[in-house]
């Protein structure tokens, strides 16, 4: 869209999920995604996905390197709504309704199934970005009117195949970029239950020496 200008999981979850996948319909269970039976492939894929994230988190906890200040905290609390000005400034540590992922965690997610959907919401000209991502220019602005809000959520629905449990990762330039914060918050408020904020963004990805490509602007 052009207008001019510009949470976590733990080992207990995996154990509960493994047990619930094998119980069958008669037992109580943790619901992993809408409409899936406990013994279905989707249930077990969700467990594998969770365990991969836990493995990446364990590496980080053991002192694995972070990139481009992606874990830096300025002690900023999440605001009550979207940020609609000064988008390139220090960001909070978290987004309500979403989980923050590091470069190592995102890399692990991209090497697993189901593969998350990557959404770059950085404004401005074409730029190097994470391979496989969709570039939604101006998708992270905080001053959408009702029509723009609907168009954004309709676009997410198309990209996610109308699947509210699809894993969606939002990012922009780096830890001083609120555009991806806004987009992740908007997706979570829109009913998506597996929303991730790659806070380090393109700067962290490039600092880790990972490959990039230049995406075409997705017209929405």
Short mmCIF file of C-alpha atoms in Angstrom, two decimals:
data_model
loop_
_atom_site.label_atom_id
_atom_site.label_comp_id
_atom_site.label_asym_id
_atom_site.label_seq_id
_atom_site.Cartn_x
_atom_site.Cartn_y
_atom_site.Cartn_z
CA UNK A 1 0.00 0.00 0.00
CA UNK A 2 1.44 3.40 -0.97
CA UNK A 3 0.24 6.56 0.75
CA UNK A 4 3.30 8.73 0.17
CA UNK A 5 6.22 9.14 2.55
CA UNK A 6 7.54 6.81 3.91
CA UNK A 7 5.83 -14.29 24.82
CA UNK A 8 7.48 -17.85 25.11
CA UNK A 9 7.05 -21.63 25.36
CA UNK A 10 8.70 -24.08 27.74
CA UNK A 11 9.44 -27.82 28.01
CA UNK A 12 6.18 -28.39 29.86
CA UNK A 13 4.24 -27.33 26.80
CA UNK A 14 6.01 -29.90 24.62
CA UNK A 15 5.38 -32.65 27.17
CA UNK A 16 1.70 -31.78 27.50
CA UNK A 17 1.36 -31.58 23.72
CA UNK A 18 3.00 -34.98 23.18
CA UNK A 19 0.66 -36.58 25.69
CA UNK A 20 -2.42 -34.90 24.24
CA UNK A 21 -1.54 -35.94 20.68
CA UNK A 22 -1.61 -39.60 21.73
CA UNK A 23 -4.71 -39.59 23.95
CA UNK A 24 -7.46 -39.71 21.37
CA UNK A 25 -10.73 -37.85 21.26
CA UNK A 26 -12.09 -39.12 24.56
CA UNK A 27 -9.41 -37.52 26.76
CA UNK A 28 -8.90 -33.86 27.55
CA UNK A 29 -6.19 -32.27 25.49
CA UNK A 30 -4.38 -29.09 24.69
CA UNK A 31 -5.77 -27.75 21.42
CA UNK A 32 -2.89 -27.06 19.07
CA UNK A 33 -4.76 -25.84 16.05
CA UNK A 34 -8.35 -25.42 15.07
CA UNK A 35 -10.04 -28.50 13.71
CA UNK A 36 -7.13 -30.90 14.15
CA UNK A 37 -7.55 -34.26 15.84
CA UNK A 38 -5.02 -35.07 18.60
CA UNK A 39 -3.44 -37.86 16.60
CA UNK A 40 -3.21 -35.90 13.37
CA UNK A 41 -0.03 -34.95 11.57
CA UNK A 42 -0.71 -31.29 12.28
CA UNK A 43 -0.60 -31.97 16.01
CA UNK A 44 2.78 -33.70 15.84
CA UNK A 45 4.19 -31.08 13.47
CA UNK A 46 3.31 -28.44 16.04
CA UNK A 47 5.29 -30.38 18.67
CA UNK A 48 8.35 -30.63 16.41
CA UNK A 49 8.08 -26.91 15.66
CA UNK A 50 7.97 -26.13 19.39
CA UNK A 51 10.96 -28.35 20.16
CA UNK A 52 13.03 -26.64 17.48
CA UNK A 53 12.23 -23.27 19.02
CA UNK A 54 13.19 -24.60 22.44
CA UNK A 55 16.51 -25.81 21.03
CA UNK A 56 17.28 -22.39 19.57
CA UNK A 57 16.26 -20.74 22.85
CA UNK A 58 18.60 -23.08 24.75
CA UNK A 59 21.51 -22.02 22.54
CA UNK A 60 20.74 -18.38 23.27
CA UNK A 61 20.56 -19.12 27.00
CA UNK A 62 24.01 -20.73 26.84
CA UNK A 63 25.51 -17.51 25.55
CA UNK A 64 25.12 -17.96 21.81
CA UNK A 65 25.80 -14.79 19.88
CA UNK A 66 23.06 -12.27 19.18
CA UNK A 67 23.24 -9.86 16.29
CA UNK A 68 22.77 -6.11 15.71
CA UNK A 69 21.61 -5.51 19.30
CA UNK A 70 18.55 -7.70 18.74
CA UNK A 71 18.36 -8.49 22.47
CA UNK A 72 18.96 -4.92 23.65
CA UNK A 73 16.43 -3.56 26.13
CA UNK A 74 15.66 0.11 26.59
CA UNK A 75 13.07 -0.62 29.27
CA UNK A 76 10.26 0.65 27.07
CA UNK A 77 6.79 -0.69 27.89
CA UNK A 78 4.46 -1.65 25.01
CA UNK A 79 2.09 1.27 24.37
CA UNK A 80 -1.70 0.79 24.57
CA UNK A 81 -2.05 1.00 20.78
CA UNK A 82 -0.06 1.45 17.58
CA UNK A 83 2.80 3.89 17.18
CA UNK A 84 1.88 6.41 14.50
CA UNK A 85 5.00 8.62 14.35
CA UNK A 86 8.77 8.47 14.83
CA UNK A 87 8.86 4.89 13.58
CA UNK A 88 12.64 4.63 13.67
CA UNK A 89 13.30 4.75 17.41
CA UNK A 90 14.08 2.25 20.19
CA UNK A 91 11.36 -0.39 20.60
CA UNK A 92 9.86 -2.36 23.52
CA UNK A 93 11.09 -5.85 24.37
CA UNK A 94 7.75 -7.49 23.54
CA UNK A 95 4.47 -7.23 21.63
CA UNK A 96 1.13 -8.10 23.28
CA UNK A 97 -0.21 -11.30 21.73
CA UNK A 98 3.01 -12.15 19.87
CA UNK A 99 6.33 -13.80 20.61
CA UNK A 100 9.72 -12.21 19.96
CA UNK A 101 12.18 -14.40 18.05
CA UNK A 102 15.92 -13.99 17.62
CA UNK A 103 17.97 -14.65 14.52
CA UNK A 104 18.93 -18.12 15.73
CA UNK A 105 15.32 -18.97 16.52
CA UNK A 106 14.09 -17.71 13.16
CA UNK A 107 16.78 -19.70 11.34
CA UNK A 108 15.62 -22.84 13.19
CA UNK A 109 11.99 -22.10 12.31
CA UNK A 110 12.87 -21.74 8.63
CA UNK A 111 14.59 -25.13 8.68
CA UNK A 112 11.49 -26.84 10.10
CA UNK A 113 7.96 -27.69 9.07
CA UNK A 114 5.54 -26.02 9.00
CA UNK A 115 7.66 -23.19 7.65
CA UNK A 116 6.55 -19.77 8.93
CA UNK A 117 5.34 -17.04 6.60
CA UNK A 118 7.76 -14.08 6.53
CA UNK A 119 6.37 -10.56 6.15
CA UNK A 120 8.67 -7.57 5.68
CA UNK A 121 6.82 -4.30 6.42
CA UNK A 122 9.69 -1.84 5.99
CA UNK A 123 8.69 1.34 4.15
CA UNK A 124 10.83 3.10 1.57
CA UNK A 125 12.61 1.81 -1.55
CA UNK A 126 13.41 -1.78 -2.47
CA UNK A 127 16.03 -3.28 -0.17
CA UNK A 128 17.81 -6.56 0.68
CA UNK A 129 15.61 -8.69 2.91
CA UNK A 130 15.19 -12.19 4.33
CA UNK A 131 14.82 -14.75 1.49
CA UNK A 132 11.30 -16.02 0.95
CA UNK A 133 9.61 -13.04 2.56
CA UNK A 134 6.72 -10.99 1.22
CA UNK A 135 7.28 -7.22 1.25
CA UNK A 136 4.20 -5.27 2.32
CA UNK A 137 5.29 -1.67 1.82
CA UNK A 138 3.74 0.58 4.49
CA UNK A 139 2.22 -2.49 6.14
CA UNK A 140 3.42 -1.34 9.54
CA UNK A 141 2.09 2.21 9.66
CA UNK A 142 0.19 3.00 12.83
CA UNK A 143 -2.44 5.39 11.49
CA UNK A 144 -4.58 3.13 9.29
CA UNK A 145 -8.15 4.21 8.73
CA UNK A 146 -10.93 1.60 8.78
CA UNK A 147 -10.57 0.79 5.06
CA UNK A 148 -6.79 0.36 5.31
CA UNK A 149 -7.16 -1.81 8.39
CA UNK A 150 -9.60 -4.06 6.56
CA UNK A 151 -7.33 -4.24 3.50
CA UNK A 152 -4.35 -5.21 5.65
CA UNK A 153 -6.27 -7.99 7.42
CA UNK A 154 -7.77 -9.19 4.12
CA UNK A 155 -4.23 -9.36 2.69
CA UNK A 156 -3.04 -11.41 5.67
CA UNK A 157 -5.99 -13.75 5.23
CA UNK A 158 -5.06 -14.36 1.58
CA UNK A 159 -1.38 -14.86 2.37
CA UNK A 160 -2.16 -17.24 5.24
CA UNK A 161 -4.76 -19.17 3.27
CA UNK A 162 -7.44 -18.00 5.75
CA UNK A 163 -5.65 -20.02 8.42
CA UNK A 164 -5.64 -18.13 11.75
CA UNK A 165 -3.11 -20.55 13.26
CA UNK A 166 -0.56 -20.05 10.48
CA UNK A 167 2.83 -18.98 11.84
CA UNK A 168 3.44 -15.37 10.77
CA UNK A 169 6.76 -13.57 11.32
CA UNK A 170 6.86 -9.78 10.98
CA UNK A 171 10.04 -7.74 10.69
CA UNK A 172 11.48 -4.49 9.37
CA UNK A 173 14.93 -2.89 9.60
CA UNK A 174 15.94 -3.65 13.18
CA UNK A 175 15.46 -2.96 16.88
CA UNK A 176 14.87 0.73 16.16
CA UNK A 177 11.92 0.11 13.85
CA UNK A 178 8.31 0.19 15.09
CA UNK A 179 6.75 -0.81 11.78
CA UNK A 180 7.02 -4.54 12.46
CA UNK A 181 5.85 -4.00 16.05
CA UNK A 182 2.67 -2.38 14.69
CA UNK A 183 2.13 -5.12 12.11
CA UNK A 184 2.60 -7.95 14.61
CA UNK A 185 0.24 -6.27 17.08
CA UNK A 186 -2.36 -5.73 14.35
CA UNK A 187 -2.16 -9.39 13.30
CA UNK A 188 -2.54 -10.58 16.91
CA UNK A 189 -5.52 -8.29 17.43
CA UNK A 190 -6.92 -9.62 14.15
CA UNK A 191 -7.19 -13.10 15.65
CA UNK A 192 -3.95 -14.77 14.52
CA UNK A 193 -2.66 -17.01 17.28
CA UNK A 194 0.91 -17.72 16.11
CA UNK A 195 2.36 -14.27 15.55
CA UNK A 196 6.11 -13.66 15.86
CA UNK A 197 8.08 -10.43 15.95
CA UNK A 198 11.60 -10.71 14.54
CA UNK A 199 12.78 -7.66 16.44
CA UNK A 200 16.34 -7.73 15.12
CA UNK A 201 15.03 -7.60 11.57
CA UNK A 202 17.10 -7.19 8.44
CA UNK A 203 20.05 -5.68 10.31
CA UNK A 204 20.41 -8.72 12.57
CA UNK A 205 19.92 -11.13 9.68
CA UNK A 206 22.69 -9.47 7.68
CA UNK A 207 24.97 -9.15 10.73
CA UNK A 208 24.71 -12.94 11.12
CA UNK A 209 26.11 -13.33 7.61
CA UNK A 210 22.91 -14.89 6.28
CA UNK A 211 21.85 -14.51 2.63
CA UNK A 212 19.42 -11.85 1.43
CA UNK A 213 17.43 -11.09 -1.69
CA UNK A 214 15.49 -8.11 -3.01
CA UNK A 215 11.75 -8.64 -2.96
CA UNK A 216 9.18 -7.03 -5.21
CA UNK A 217 6.61 -4.87 -3.50
CA UNK A 218 3.43 -6.90 -2.94
CA UNK A 219 0.57 -4.71 -4.09
CA UNK A 220 -2.09 -4.64 -1.44
#
